[in-house]
Coordinates of C-alpha atoms and ligand atoms in Angstrom, one line a residue:
M1 CA 36.1 55.0 145.4
A2 CA 36.1 55.9 141.7
A3 CA 33.7 58.7 140.5
K4 CA 30.4 58.1 138.9
I5 CA 30.8 59.0 135.2
I6 CA 28.1 61.6 134.1
D7 CA 26.9 60.3 130.8
G8 CA 26.2 63.5 128.7
K9 CA 25.3 61.5 125.7
E10 CA 22.4 59.7 127.4
I11 CA 21.1 62.9 129.1
A12 CA 21.4 64.8 125.7
K13 CA 19.6 61.9 124.0
S14 CA 16.6 62.2 126.4
I15 CA 16.4 66.0 125.9
L16 CA 16.4 65.4 122.1
E17 CA 13.7 62.7 122.4
D18 CA 11.6 65.1 124.4
I19 CA 12.0 67.9 121.7
K20 CA 11.2 65.4 119.0
E21 CA 8.0 64.4 120.8
K22 CA 7.0 68.0 121.4
I23 CA 7.4 69.0 117.7
S24 CA 5.8 65.8 116.3
S25 CA 2.3 67.3 116.3
M26 CA 3.4 70.8 115.0
N27 CA 2.5 71.8 111.5
E28 CA 5.4 74.2 111.3
K29 CA 8.8 72.9 112.5
P30 CA 11.3 75.0 114.4
G31 CA 13.7 76.7 112.0
L32 CA 17.4 77.0 112.8
A33 CA 20.1 78.6 110.7
I34 CA 23.8 78.2 111.2
V35 CA 26.3 80.7 109.7
I36 CA 29.8 79.6 109.2
V37 CA 32.5 82.0 107.9
G38 CA 35.8 80.7 106.6
N39 CA 37.3 77.3 106.9
N40 CA 38.2 76.6 110.5
P41 CA 38.3 72.8 110.5
A42 CA 37.0 72.5 114.2
S43 CA 34.1 74.9 113.4
E44 CA 33.3 72.9 110.3
I45 CA 33.0 69.7 112.4
Y46 CA 30.8 71.5 115.1
V47 CA 28.5 73.0 112.5
N48 CA 28.0 69.8 110.7
M49 CA 27.2 68.0 113.9
K50 CA 24.6 70.7 114.8
V51 CA 23.0 70.5 111.3
K52 CA 22.9 66.7 111.5
K53 CA 21.2 66.6 114.9
A54 CA 18.8 69.4 114.0
N55 CA 17.7 67.5 110.8
A56 CA 17.5 64.2 112.7
I57 CA 14.9 65.5 115.1
G58 CA 12.8 67.1 112.4
F59 CA 13.9 70.7 112.5
H60 CA 14.1 72.9 109.4
C61 CA 17.9 73.6 109.4
E62 CA 19.9 75.7 107.0
K63 CA 23.7 76.1 106.8
H64 CA 25.0 79.3 105.4
A65 CA 28.7 79.3 104.5
L66 CA 30.6 82.4 103.7
S67 CA 34.2 82.4 102.5
E68 CA 37.3 83.1 104.6
D69 CA 37.6 86.6 103.0
A70 CA 34.0 87.6 103.6
T71 CA 33.6 91.2 104.6
Q72 CA 31.9 92.6 107.7
E73 CA 29.1 93.9 105.4
E74 CA 28.5 90.5 103.8
V75 CA 28.2 88.8 107.2
M76 CA 25.9 91.7 108.5
K77 CA 23.7 91.4 105.4
L78 CA 23.2 87.7 106.1
V79 CA 22.5 88.4 109.8
D80 CA 19.9 91.0 108.7
K81 CA 18.3 88.6 106.3
L82 CA 18.0 85.8 108.9
N83 CA 16.6 88.3 111.4
Q84 CA 13.8 88.9 108.9
D85 CA 13.3 85.4 107.7
R86 CA 10.0 83.9 109.0
K87 CA 11.1 80.3 108.4
I88 CA 14.1 80.9 110.8
H89 CA 13.2 81.1 114.5
G90 CA 16.7 81.1 115.7
F91 CA 20.2 81.3 114.3
I92 CA 23.8 81.2 115.4
V93 CA 27.0 82.6 113.9
Q94 CA 29.7 80.0 114.6
L95 CA 32.7 81.5 116.4
P96 CA 35.5 82.2 116.0
L97 CA 35.2 84.5 113.0
P98 CA 38.1 85.5 110.6
E99 CA 40.1 88.4 112.0
Q100 CA 38.7 91.0 109.6
I101 CA 35.3 90.5 111.1
N102 CA 34.3 92.4 114.2
E103 CA 32.7 89.6 116.3
K104 CA 31.0 91.8 118.8
L105 CA 29.2 93.9 116.1
I106 CA 27.9 90.7 114.5
I107 CA 26.6 89.2 117.8
D108 CA 25.0 92.6 118.6
G109 CA 23.2 92.5 115.2
I110 CA 21.3 89.3 116.0
L111 CA 17.8 90.0 117.2
P112 CA 17.7 88.9 120.9
H113 CA 14.7 86.6 120.4
K114 CA 16.5 84.8 117.6
D115 CA 19.8 84.6 119.5
V116 CA 19.7 80.9 120.3
D117 CA 23.4 80.9 121.4
G118 CA 22.4 83.4 124.1
F119 CA 25.5 85.5 123.4
S120 CA 23.8 88.9 122.7
P121 CA 24.1 91.7 125.3
V122 CA 20.3 91.6 125.9
N123 CA 20.3 87.8 126.7
L124 CA 23.4 88.1 128.8
G125 CA 21.8 91.1 130.6
N126 CA 18.6 89.0 131.1
L127 CA 20.7 86.3 132.7
V128 CA 22.4 88.8 135.1
N129 CA 18.8 89.9 136.1
G130 CA 17.8 86.3 136.8
N131 CA 15.4 86.4 133.8
N132 CA 16.7 83.4 131.8
V133 CA 15.3 83.9 128.3
L134 CA 17.9 82.4 125.9
V135 CA 20.9 81.3 127.8
S136 CA 24.2 80.1 126.3
A137 CA 23.9 76.4 125.6
T138 CA 27.1 75.1 127.1
P139 CA 26.6 76.4 130.6
Q140 CA 23.0 75.5 130.6
G141 CA 24.0 72.0 129.5
C142 CA 26.5 71.9 132.4
M143 CA 23.7 72.8 134.8
E144 CA 21.7 69.8 133.5
L145 CA 24.7 67.5 134.1
I146 CA 25.1 68.8 137.7
K147 CA 21.4 68.4 138.3
S148 CA 21.6 64.8 137.0
T149 CA 23.9 63.9 140.0
G150 CA 21.1 64.7 142.4
I151 CA 23.3 66.8 144.6
E152 CA 21.8 70.0 146.2
I153 CA 23.5 73.0 144.6
A154 CA 22.3 75.6 147.2
G155 CA 25.0 76.3 149.8
K156 CA 27.7 74.4 147.9
Y157 CA 31.1 76.0 147.1
A158 CA 31.4 76.2 143.3
V159 CA 34.5 77.1 141.4
V160 CA 34.4 78.0 137.7
V161 CA 37.8 78.1 135.9
G162 CA 37.5 80.4 132.9
R163 CA 35.6 83.7 132.5
S164 CA 34.6 83.9 128.9
N165 CA 31.3 85.5 128.0
I166 CA 30.1 82.3 126.4
V167 CA 31.0 79.7 129.1
G168 CA 32.7 80.9 132.3
K169 CA 30.6 84.0 133.2
P170 CA 27.2 82.6 132.3
M171 CA 28.1 79.4 134.2
A172 CA 29.0 81.3 137.3
L173 CA 25.7 83.2 137.1
L174 CA 23.6 80.0 136.7
L175 CA 25.3 78.5 139.7
L176 CA 24.8 81.7 141.7
Q177 CA 21.1 81.6 140.7
K178 CA 20.9 78.2 142.4
N179 CA 22.4 79.7 145.5
A180 CA 25.9 78.2 145.3
T181 CA 28.8 80.3 146.6
V182 CA 30.7 81.0 143.4
T183 CA 34.4 81.8 142.7
V184 CA 35.5 82.5 139.2
C185 CA 39.2 81.8 138.4
H186 CA 41.2 82.9 135.3
S187 CA 44.7 83.3 134.0
R188 CA 45.6 85.9 136.6
T189 CA 44.4 83.8 139.6
K190 CA 47.3 83.6 142.0
D191 CA 46.9 80.1 143.4
L192 CA 44.5 78.1 141.2
A193 CA 44.9 74.9 143.1
A194 CA 44.1 76.5 146.4
E195 CA 40.8 77.7 144.9
T196 CA 39.8 74.5 143.1
R197 CA 40.6 72.3 146.1
K198 CA 37.7 74.1 148.0
A199 CA 35.2 73.3 145.2
D200 CA 32.2 71.0 145.9
I201 CA 31.4 71.7 142.2
L202 CA 34.2 72.4 139.9
V203 CA 33.7 73.5 136.3
A204 CA 36.8 73.7 134.0
A205 CA 36.3 75.9 130.9
V206 CA 39.8 76.9 129.9
G207 CA 41.1 75.1 126.8
K208 CA 44.3 73.6 128.4
A209 CA 44.5 69.8 128.3
G210 CA 44.9 68.2 131.7
L211 CA 45.2 71.5 133.6
I212 CA 43.2 70.2 136.5
K213 CA 45.2 67.5 138.3
K214 CA 44.1 65.1 141.0
D215 CA 45.7 67.2 143.9
M216 CA 43.6 70.2 142.8
V217 CA 40.3 68.5 143.4
K218 CA 38.4 68.0 146.6
E219 CA 37.4 64.5 147.6
N220 CA 33.9 63.6 146.2
A221 CA 33.6 66.8 144.2
V222 CA 31.4 67.1 141.1
V223 CA 33.8 67.8 138.2
I224 CA 32.4 69.2 134.9
D225 CA 35.0 69.4 132.1
V226 CA 34.0 71.8 129.4
G227 CA 37.5 71.9 127.7
T228 CA 38.0 70.4 124.3
N229 CA 41.6 70.2 123.3
K230 CA 43.0 68.2 120.3
V231 CA 46.3 66.6 121.4
N232 CA 48.0 64.3 118.9
G233 CA 44.7 63.8 117.2
K234 CA 42.9 62.9 120.4
L235 CA 40.2 65.0 122.1
L236 CA 41.1 65.8 125.7
G237 CA 39.4 67.8 128.4
D238 CA 40.9 70.4 130.8
V239 CA 40.8 67.7 133.5
D240 CA 43.3 64.9 134.0
F241 CA 40.4 62.5 133.7
E242 CA 42.1 59.2 134.6
A243 CA 43.6 60.5 137.8
V244 CA 40.8 62.8 138.9
K245 CA 38.1 60.1 138.5
E246 CA 39.8 58.3 141.4
K247 CA 39.0 61.2 143.7
A248 CA 35.9 63.0 142.5
G249 CA 32.4 61.9 143.3
F250 CA 31.1 62.6 139.8
I251 CA 32.9 63.5 136.6
T252 CA 32.1 64.2 133.0
P253 CA 34.2 62.5 130.3
V254 CA 35.6 64.2 127.2
P255 CA 34.2 63.3 124.7
G256 CA 30.7 62.3 125.8
G257 CA 30.1 64.8 128.6
V258 CA 29.4 68.5 127.9
G259 CA 29.7 68.4 124.1
P260 CA 26.5 66.5 123.3
M261 CA 24.6 68.7 125.8
T262 CA 25.6 71.8 124.0
I263 CA 23.9 70.7 120.8
A264 CA 20.8 69.4 122.6
I265 CA 20.4 72.7 124.5
L266 CA 20.9 74.7 121.3
L267 CA 18.0 72.8 119.8
Q268 CA 16.0 73.3 123.0
N269 CA 16.7 77.1 122.7
T270 CA 15.5 77.0 119.1
L271 CA 12.2 75.6 120.2
K272 CA 12.0 78.3 122.8
A273 CA 12.9 81.0 120.2
M274 CA 10.1 79.7 118.1
E275 CA 7.6 80.4 120.9
L276 CA 9.1 83.9 121.3
T277 CA 9.1 84.8 117.6
E278 CA 5.5 83.6 117.2
K279 CA 4.4 85.8 120.1
I280 CA 6.1 88.7 118.3
W281 CA 4.8 88.0 114.8
N282 CA 1.2 86.8 115.6
Ligands
LIG301 P1 38.3 81.3 126.1 O1 39.7 81.1 125.6 O2 37.4 82.4 125.7 O3 38.5 81.4 127.7 C1 39.4 80.7 128.4 C2 39.4 81.1 129.9 O4 40.4 80.4 130.6 C3 39.8 82.6 130.1 O5 39.0 83.2 131.0 C4 41.3 82.5 130.6 O6 41.6 83.5 131.5 C5 41.2 81.2 131.4 N1 42.5 80.6 131.5 C6 43.5 80.5 130.6 N2 44.6 79.9 131.1 C7 44.3 79.7 132.4 C8 45.0 79.1 133.5 N3 46.3 78.6 133.3 N4 44.4 79.0 134.7 C9 43.2 79.5 134.9 N5 42.4 80.1 133.9 C10 43.0 80.1 132.7 O7 37.6 79.9 126.0 P2 36.1 79.4 126.0 O8 35.4 79.8 127.3 O9 35.4 79.8 124.7 O10 36.2 77.8 126.0 C11 36.9 77.2 127.0 C12 37.1 75.7 126.6 O11 35.8 75.1 126.5 C13 37.8 75.5 125.3 O12 38.6 74.3 125.4 C14 36.7 75.3 124.3 O13 37.0 74.5 123.2 C15 35.7 74.5 125.2 N6 34.3 74.6 124.8 C16 33.6 73.5 124.7 C17 32.3 73.5 124.4 C18 31.6 72.2 124.3 O14 30.5 72.2 123.8 N7 32.1 71.1 124.8 C19 31.6 74.7 124.0 C20 32.4 75.9 124.2 C21 33.7 75.9 124.6 P3 41.7 85.1 131.0 O15 40.3 85.6 130.9 O16 42.4 85.7 132.1 O17 42.4 85.1 129.7

């Protein structure tokens, strides 16, 4: 039987409506700033989508663009300014950054309670401790998508393909918190198919179009495709969607699966950051 398609757009829409409702009675609106450095076309698209959604639900949203040849000092100065800005409750620095910029130092410079991407060492450390303050939006969004299927996560065998600090690792930790038995695969995994075939829940976060084939997936598995790959002008996931949907129980499409959730959760994190900053300032 063909898999049920998990509609990320619909789930994201309901999260956004919920936020809109919550902020409708507030005098001060949540303030989000997005820093973009350089002219990476994909980053430009993602940032504009985030700004558009933030404005549409009534946030105060600022885009700060620095040139491709910006220096470390210029980016740090902007980070410091946003750390101090009372209108801004949370901000992100869109990755990747041009090669002259040390990404780690920039992320480390963002105050943890304003780090709405959840990339800072403090927020990652909180997640490891099981104290979810501001958690990376994409894995959090994936958890919402898994939850929407109604399956019980506890006791399931989950496989995450990819171990980046922004997707793979936090994803594995969130699944572990929900008592799944978790395996993390990466480029040095010896037999990827042997691992993925065991997965009741399979999350692909690699960046290789169609890497996950039908014979790598367990019958009735929940398959979450984080990958975004531009191939001949088309956006494709890491999963061979057309074939895998004939075998999986649930599957996310690309586009329309994880992507819209990332933005919705980023805005949810900003609302949370507003509560955190207000506790600190007032
Ligand atoms: P990274 O490049 O940081 O990490 C990719 C991971 O995949 C690495 O851990 C790498 O292993 C692993 N990998 C590479 N090749 C293989 C392979 N053949 N088999 C198994 N594992 C492999 O990517 P990100 O985590 O930042 O992003 C992953 C994907 O998700 C990208 O397509 C990105 O565009 C997308 N993405 C989508 C978002 C959305 O909102 N939809 C948000 C964020 C990301 P190793 O560590 O050994 O190198």
